[in-house]
Coordinates of C-alpha atoms in Angstrom, one line a residue:
X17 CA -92.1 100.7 45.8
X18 CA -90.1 100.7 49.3
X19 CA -89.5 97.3 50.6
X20 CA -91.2 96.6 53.4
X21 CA -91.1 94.1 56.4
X22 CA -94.5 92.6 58.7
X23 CA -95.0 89.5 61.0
X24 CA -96.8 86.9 59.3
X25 CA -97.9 83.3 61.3
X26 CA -94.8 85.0 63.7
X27 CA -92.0 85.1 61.2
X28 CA -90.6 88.4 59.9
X29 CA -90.9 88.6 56.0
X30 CA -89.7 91.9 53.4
X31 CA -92.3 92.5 50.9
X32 CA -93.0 95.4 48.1
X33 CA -96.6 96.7 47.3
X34 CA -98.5 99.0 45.4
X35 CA -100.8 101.2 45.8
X36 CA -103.7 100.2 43.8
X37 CA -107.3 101.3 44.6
X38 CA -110.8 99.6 43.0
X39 CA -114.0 100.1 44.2
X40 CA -114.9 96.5 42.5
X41 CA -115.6 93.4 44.4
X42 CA -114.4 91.1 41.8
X43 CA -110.7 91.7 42.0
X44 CA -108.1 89.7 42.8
X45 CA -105.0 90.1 45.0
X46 CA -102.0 88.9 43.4
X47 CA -99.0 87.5 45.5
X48 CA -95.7 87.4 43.2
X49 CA -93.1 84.6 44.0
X50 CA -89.5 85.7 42.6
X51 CA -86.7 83.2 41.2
X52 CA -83.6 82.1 42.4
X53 CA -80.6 84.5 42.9
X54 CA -83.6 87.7 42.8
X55 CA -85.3 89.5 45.3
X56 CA -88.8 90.9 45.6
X57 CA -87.8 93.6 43.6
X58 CA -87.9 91.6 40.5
X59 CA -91.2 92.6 39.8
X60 CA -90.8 96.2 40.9
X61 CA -87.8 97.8 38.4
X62 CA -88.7 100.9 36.9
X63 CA -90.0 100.6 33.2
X64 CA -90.6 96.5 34.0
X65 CA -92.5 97.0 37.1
X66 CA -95.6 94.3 37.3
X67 CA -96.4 95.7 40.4
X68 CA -97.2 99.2 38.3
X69 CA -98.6 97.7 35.6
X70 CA -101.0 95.6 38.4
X71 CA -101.6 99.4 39.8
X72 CA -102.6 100.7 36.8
X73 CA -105.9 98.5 36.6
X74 CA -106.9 98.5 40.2
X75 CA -105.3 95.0 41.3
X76 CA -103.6 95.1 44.6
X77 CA -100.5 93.2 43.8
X78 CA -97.3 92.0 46.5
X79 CA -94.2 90.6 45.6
X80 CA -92.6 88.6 48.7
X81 CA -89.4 88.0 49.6
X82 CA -88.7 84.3 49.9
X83 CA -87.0 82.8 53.3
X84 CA -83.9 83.7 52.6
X85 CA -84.1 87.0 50.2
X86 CA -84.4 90.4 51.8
X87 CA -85.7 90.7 55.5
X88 CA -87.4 87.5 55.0
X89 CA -85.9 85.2 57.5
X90 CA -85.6 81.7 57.8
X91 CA -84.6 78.8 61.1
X92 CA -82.1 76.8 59.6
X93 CA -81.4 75.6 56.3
X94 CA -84.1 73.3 56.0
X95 CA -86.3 75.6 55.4
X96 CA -84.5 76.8 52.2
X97 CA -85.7 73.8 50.4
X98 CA -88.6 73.8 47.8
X99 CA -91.1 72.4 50.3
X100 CA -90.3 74.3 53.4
X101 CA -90.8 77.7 51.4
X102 CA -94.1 76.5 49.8
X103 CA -95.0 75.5 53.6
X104 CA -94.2 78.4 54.9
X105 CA -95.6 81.1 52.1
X106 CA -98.7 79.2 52.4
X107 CA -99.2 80.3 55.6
X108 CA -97.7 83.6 55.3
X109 CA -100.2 84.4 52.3
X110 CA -103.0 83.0 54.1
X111 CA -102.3 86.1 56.6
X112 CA -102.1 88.8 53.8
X113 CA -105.1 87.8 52.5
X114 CA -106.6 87.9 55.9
X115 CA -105.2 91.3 56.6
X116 CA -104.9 93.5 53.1
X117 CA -107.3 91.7 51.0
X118 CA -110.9 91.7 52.7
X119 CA -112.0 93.4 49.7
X120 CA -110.6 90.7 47.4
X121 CA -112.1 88.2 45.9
X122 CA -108.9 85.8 46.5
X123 CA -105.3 85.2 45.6
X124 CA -103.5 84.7 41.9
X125 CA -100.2 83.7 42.4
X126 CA -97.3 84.4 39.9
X127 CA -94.4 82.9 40.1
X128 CA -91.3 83.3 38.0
X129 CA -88.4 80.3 38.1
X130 CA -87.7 78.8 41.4
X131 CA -90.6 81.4 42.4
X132 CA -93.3 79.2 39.7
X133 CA -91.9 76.2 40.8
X134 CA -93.2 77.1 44.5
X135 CA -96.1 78.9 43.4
X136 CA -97.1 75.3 41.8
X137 CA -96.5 73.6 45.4
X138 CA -98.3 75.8 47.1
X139 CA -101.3 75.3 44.7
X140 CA -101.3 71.7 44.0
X141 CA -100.9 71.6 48.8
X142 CA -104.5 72.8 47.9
X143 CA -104.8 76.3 50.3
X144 CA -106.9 76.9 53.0
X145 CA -107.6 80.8 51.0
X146 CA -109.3 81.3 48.3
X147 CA -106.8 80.5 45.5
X148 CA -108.7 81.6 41.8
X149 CA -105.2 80.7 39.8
X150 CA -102.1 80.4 39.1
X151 CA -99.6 81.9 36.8
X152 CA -95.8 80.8 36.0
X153 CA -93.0 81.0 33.8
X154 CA -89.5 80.1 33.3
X155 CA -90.1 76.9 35.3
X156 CA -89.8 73.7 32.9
X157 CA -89.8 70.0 33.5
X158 CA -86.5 68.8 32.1
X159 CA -83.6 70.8 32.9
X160 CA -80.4 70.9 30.3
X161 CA -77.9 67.9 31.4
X162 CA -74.6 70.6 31.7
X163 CA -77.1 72.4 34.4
X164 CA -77.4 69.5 36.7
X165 CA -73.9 69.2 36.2
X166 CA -73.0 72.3 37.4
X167 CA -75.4 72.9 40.3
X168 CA -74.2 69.7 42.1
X169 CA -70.8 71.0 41.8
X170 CA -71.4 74.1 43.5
X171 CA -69.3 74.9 46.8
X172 CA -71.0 73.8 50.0
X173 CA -72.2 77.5 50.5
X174 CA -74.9 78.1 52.1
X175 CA -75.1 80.5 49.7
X176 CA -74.3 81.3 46.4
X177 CA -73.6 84.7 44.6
X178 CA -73.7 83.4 41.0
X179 CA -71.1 85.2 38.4
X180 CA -73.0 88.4 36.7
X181 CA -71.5 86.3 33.3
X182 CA -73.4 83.6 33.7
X183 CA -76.8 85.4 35.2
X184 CA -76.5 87.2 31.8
X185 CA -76.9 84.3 29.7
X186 CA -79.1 82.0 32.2
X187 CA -81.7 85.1 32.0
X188 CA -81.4 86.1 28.5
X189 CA -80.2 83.8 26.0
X190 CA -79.6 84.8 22.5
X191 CA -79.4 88.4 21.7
X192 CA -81.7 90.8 19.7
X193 CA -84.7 89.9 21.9
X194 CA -84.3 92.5 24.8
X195 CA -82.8 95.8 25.3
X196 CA -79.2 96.9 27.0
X197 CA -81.8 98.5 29.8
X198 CA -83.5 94.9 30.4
X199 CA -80.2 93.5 31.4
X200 CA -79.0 96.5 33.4
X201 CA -82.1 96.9 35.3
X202 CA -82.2 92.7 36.2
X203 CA -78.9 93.3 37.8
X204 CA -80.9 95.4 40.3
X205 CA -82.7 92.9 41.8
X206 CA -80.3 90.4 41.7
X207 CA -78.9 88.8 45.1
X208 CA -76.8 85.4 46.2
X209 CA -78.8 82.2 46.2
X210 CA -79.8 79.5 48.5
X211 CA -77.2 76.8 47.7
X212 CA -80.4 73.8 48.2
X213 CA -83.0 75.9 46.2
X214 CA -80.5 75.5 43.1
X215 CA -79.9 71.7 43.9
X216 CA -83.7 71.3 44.2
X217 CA -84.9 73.1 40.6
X218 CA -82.7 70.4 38.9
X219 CA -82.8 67.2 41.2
X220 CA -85.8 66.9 43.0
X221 CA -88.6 69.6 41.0
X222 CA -88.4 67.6 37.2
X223 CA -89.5 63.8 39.4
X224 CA -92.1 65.9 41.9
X225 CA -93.4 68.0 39.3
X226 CA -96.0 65.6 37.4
X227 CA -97.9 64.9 40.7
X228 CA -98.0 68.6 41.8
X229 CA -98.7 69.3 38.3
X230 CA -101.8 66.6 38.4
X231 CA -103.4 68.1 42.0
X232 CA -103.8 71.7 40.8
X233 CA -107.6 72.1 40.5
X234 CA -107.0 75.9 40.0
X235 CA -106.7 77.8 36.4
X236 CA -103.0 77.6 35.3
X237 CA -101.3 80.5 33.2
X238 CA -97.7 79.0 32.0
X239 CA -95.7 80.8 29.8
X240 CA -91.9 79.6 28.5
X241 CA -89.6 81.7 26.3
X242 CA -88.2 80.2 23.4
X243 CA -84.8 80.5 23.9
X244 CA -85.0 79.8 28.1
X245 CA -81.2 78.7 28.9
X246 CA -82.3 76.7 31.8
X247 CA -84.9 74.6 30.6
X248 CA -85.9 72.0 27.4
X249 CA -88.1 74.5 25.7
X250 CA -89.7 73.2 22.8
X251 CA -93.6 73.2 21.8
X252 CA -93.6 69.1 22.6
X253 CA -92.7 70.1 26.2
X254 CA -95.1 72.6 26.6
X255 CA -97.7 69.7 25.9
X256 CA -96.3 67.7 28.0
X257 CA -96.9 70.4 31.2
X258 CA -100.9 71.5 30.0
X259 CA -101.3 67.4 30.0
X260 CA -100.0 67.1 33.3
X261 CA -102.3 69.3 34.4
X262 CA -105.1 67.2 34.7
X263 CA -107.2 68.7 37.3
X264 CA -107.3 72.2 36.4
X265 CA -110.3 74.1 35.9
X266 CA -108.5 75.7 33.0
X267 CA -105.0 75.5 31.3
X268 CA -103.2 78.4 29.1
X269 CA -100.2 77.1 28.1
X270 CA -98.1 78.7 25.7
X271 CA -94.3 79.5 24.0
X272 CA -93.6 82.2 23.7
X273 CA -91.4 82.9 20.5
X274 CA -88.3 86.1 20.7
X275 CA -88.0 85.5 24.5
X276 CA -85.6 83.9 27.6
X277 CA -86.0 82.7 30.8
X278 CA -86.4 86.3 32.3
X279 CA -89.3 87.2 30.3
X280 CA -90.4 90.2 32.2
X281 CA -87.7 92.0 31.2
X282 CA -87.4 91.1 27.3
X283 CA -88.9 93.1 24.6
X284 CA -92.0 91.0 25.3
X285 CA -92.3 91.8 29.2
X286 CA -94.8 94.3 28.9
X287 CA -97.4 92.0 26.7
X288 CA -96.2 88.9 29.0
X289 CA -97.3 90.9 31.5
X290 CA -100.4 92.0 30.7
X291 CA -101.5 88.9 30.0
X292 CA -100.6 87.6 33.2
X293 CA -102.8 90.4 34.9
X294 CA -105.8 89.6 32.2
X295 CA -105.7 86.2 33.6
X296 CA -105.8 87.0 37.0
X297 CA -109.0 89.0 36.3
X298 CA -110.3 86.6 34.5
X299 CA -109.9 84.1 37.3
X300 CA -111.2 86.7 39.6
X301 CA -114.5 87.5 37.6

């Protein structure tokens, strides 16, 4: 799909769509969140498309550009912080809903990476919409020491283009668990970084987390792959997130063995997301 831009609560965002149709009452809109150093088009590569896949079964589905990615602007650099986007998304989706979903039951949001992380703000803020759940991945609670390391050391950009080297093996991990086309078709999508959405994943998301975590009365979908290069990923953590989770109506919480961080574009992506989309009619139904 075509990126394109619209005026939401008077700020100018970019967005992708697609063009799903349903003559049921009892589906959801999703609203996908992208991760750091990607754009919208994330979840809209040809052959790893969720917006397709969301198509194919009649759920209207739009990834948004984040302040700061695409057309989607942002003040000052305040607002690239982890709260000001979940602030400001809030809103902004609040507005979709109002204007492309009257036909929809209410909003799933999924949010890969930095994208979850947001997703799980903006849930646990507690919406004025209709939220019916939530669905993440790639988004842990204890980052790997070397990685806090090396994201306060990074140059006092506002932002960051982060070498293709090092994408590589932050997205994918260990080899024989995704295709030469997964990491070619990543690199499509991928796009410099707000310098304070990097410092924020690793110094202020792992402390904040358990709270947000705790005020999500929403159904939560969480997925982590195995072999994620950015997060502790083991099945002791993944305990650790479903119990913080206290207040949801429902918790799926799962590893997922043969995968990274980028899930959506391993040999698992198209199960991963499938499921995602069975969730989010689940929640909807």
């Amino acid at each position: 799909m075509m990126s394109q831009t619209a005026l939401l609560n008077g700020r100018k965002f970019s967005f992708r769509a697609n063009r799903a149709f349903s003559t049921r009452s009892d589906i959801p809109m999703i609203v996908a969140l992208h991760g750091g150093a990607h754009s919208s088009a994330y979840f809209d590569i040809k052959g790893f498309s969720l917006l397709e896949r969301a198509a194919a079964l009649g759920i209207l589905a739009i990834a948004l550009d984040r302040p700061g990615y695409g057309d989607s602007e942002f003040r000052d650099e305040a607002e690239l912080s982890h709260s000001a986007n979940a602030a400001i998304l809030d809103a902004a989706i609040g507005q979709i809903l109002a204007k492309l979903g009257q036909r929809n039951r209410g909003v799933v949001l999924i949010g890969h990476s930095i994208g979850g992380a947001i997703a799980l703000m903006i849930a646990g803020g507690k919406p004025a919409w209709p939220l019916l759940g939530v669905a993440v991945s790639g988004v842990g609670l204890r980052p790997h020491d070397e990685d806090i390391e090396a994201w306060q050391a990074l140059p006092p950009d506002l932002f960051i283009d982060l070498p293709v080297a090092l994408r590589n093996i932050k997205m994918f991990g260990e080899g024989g668990t995704y295709s030469e086309e997964g990491q070619r078709s990543i690199a499509l999508a991928s796009v410099p970084a707000p310098r304070q959405e990097l410092i924020d994943i690793v110094m202020s998301w792992p402390s904040a987390a358990p709270d947000i975590l705790t005020r999500i009365d929403a159904p939560i979908h969480y997925r982590q792959g195995e072999a994620d290069a950015l997060w502790t990923v083991n099945d002791q953590e993944i305990r650790r997130f479903a119990q913080a989770c206290k207040s949801a109506a429902m918790i799926d919480a799962c590893l997922l063995k043969n995968s990274g961080h980028a899930i959506d574009f391993h040999d698992l992506g198209p199960e991963f997301q499938l499921e995602q989309l069975a969730f989010a009619l689940k929640c909807a139904t």
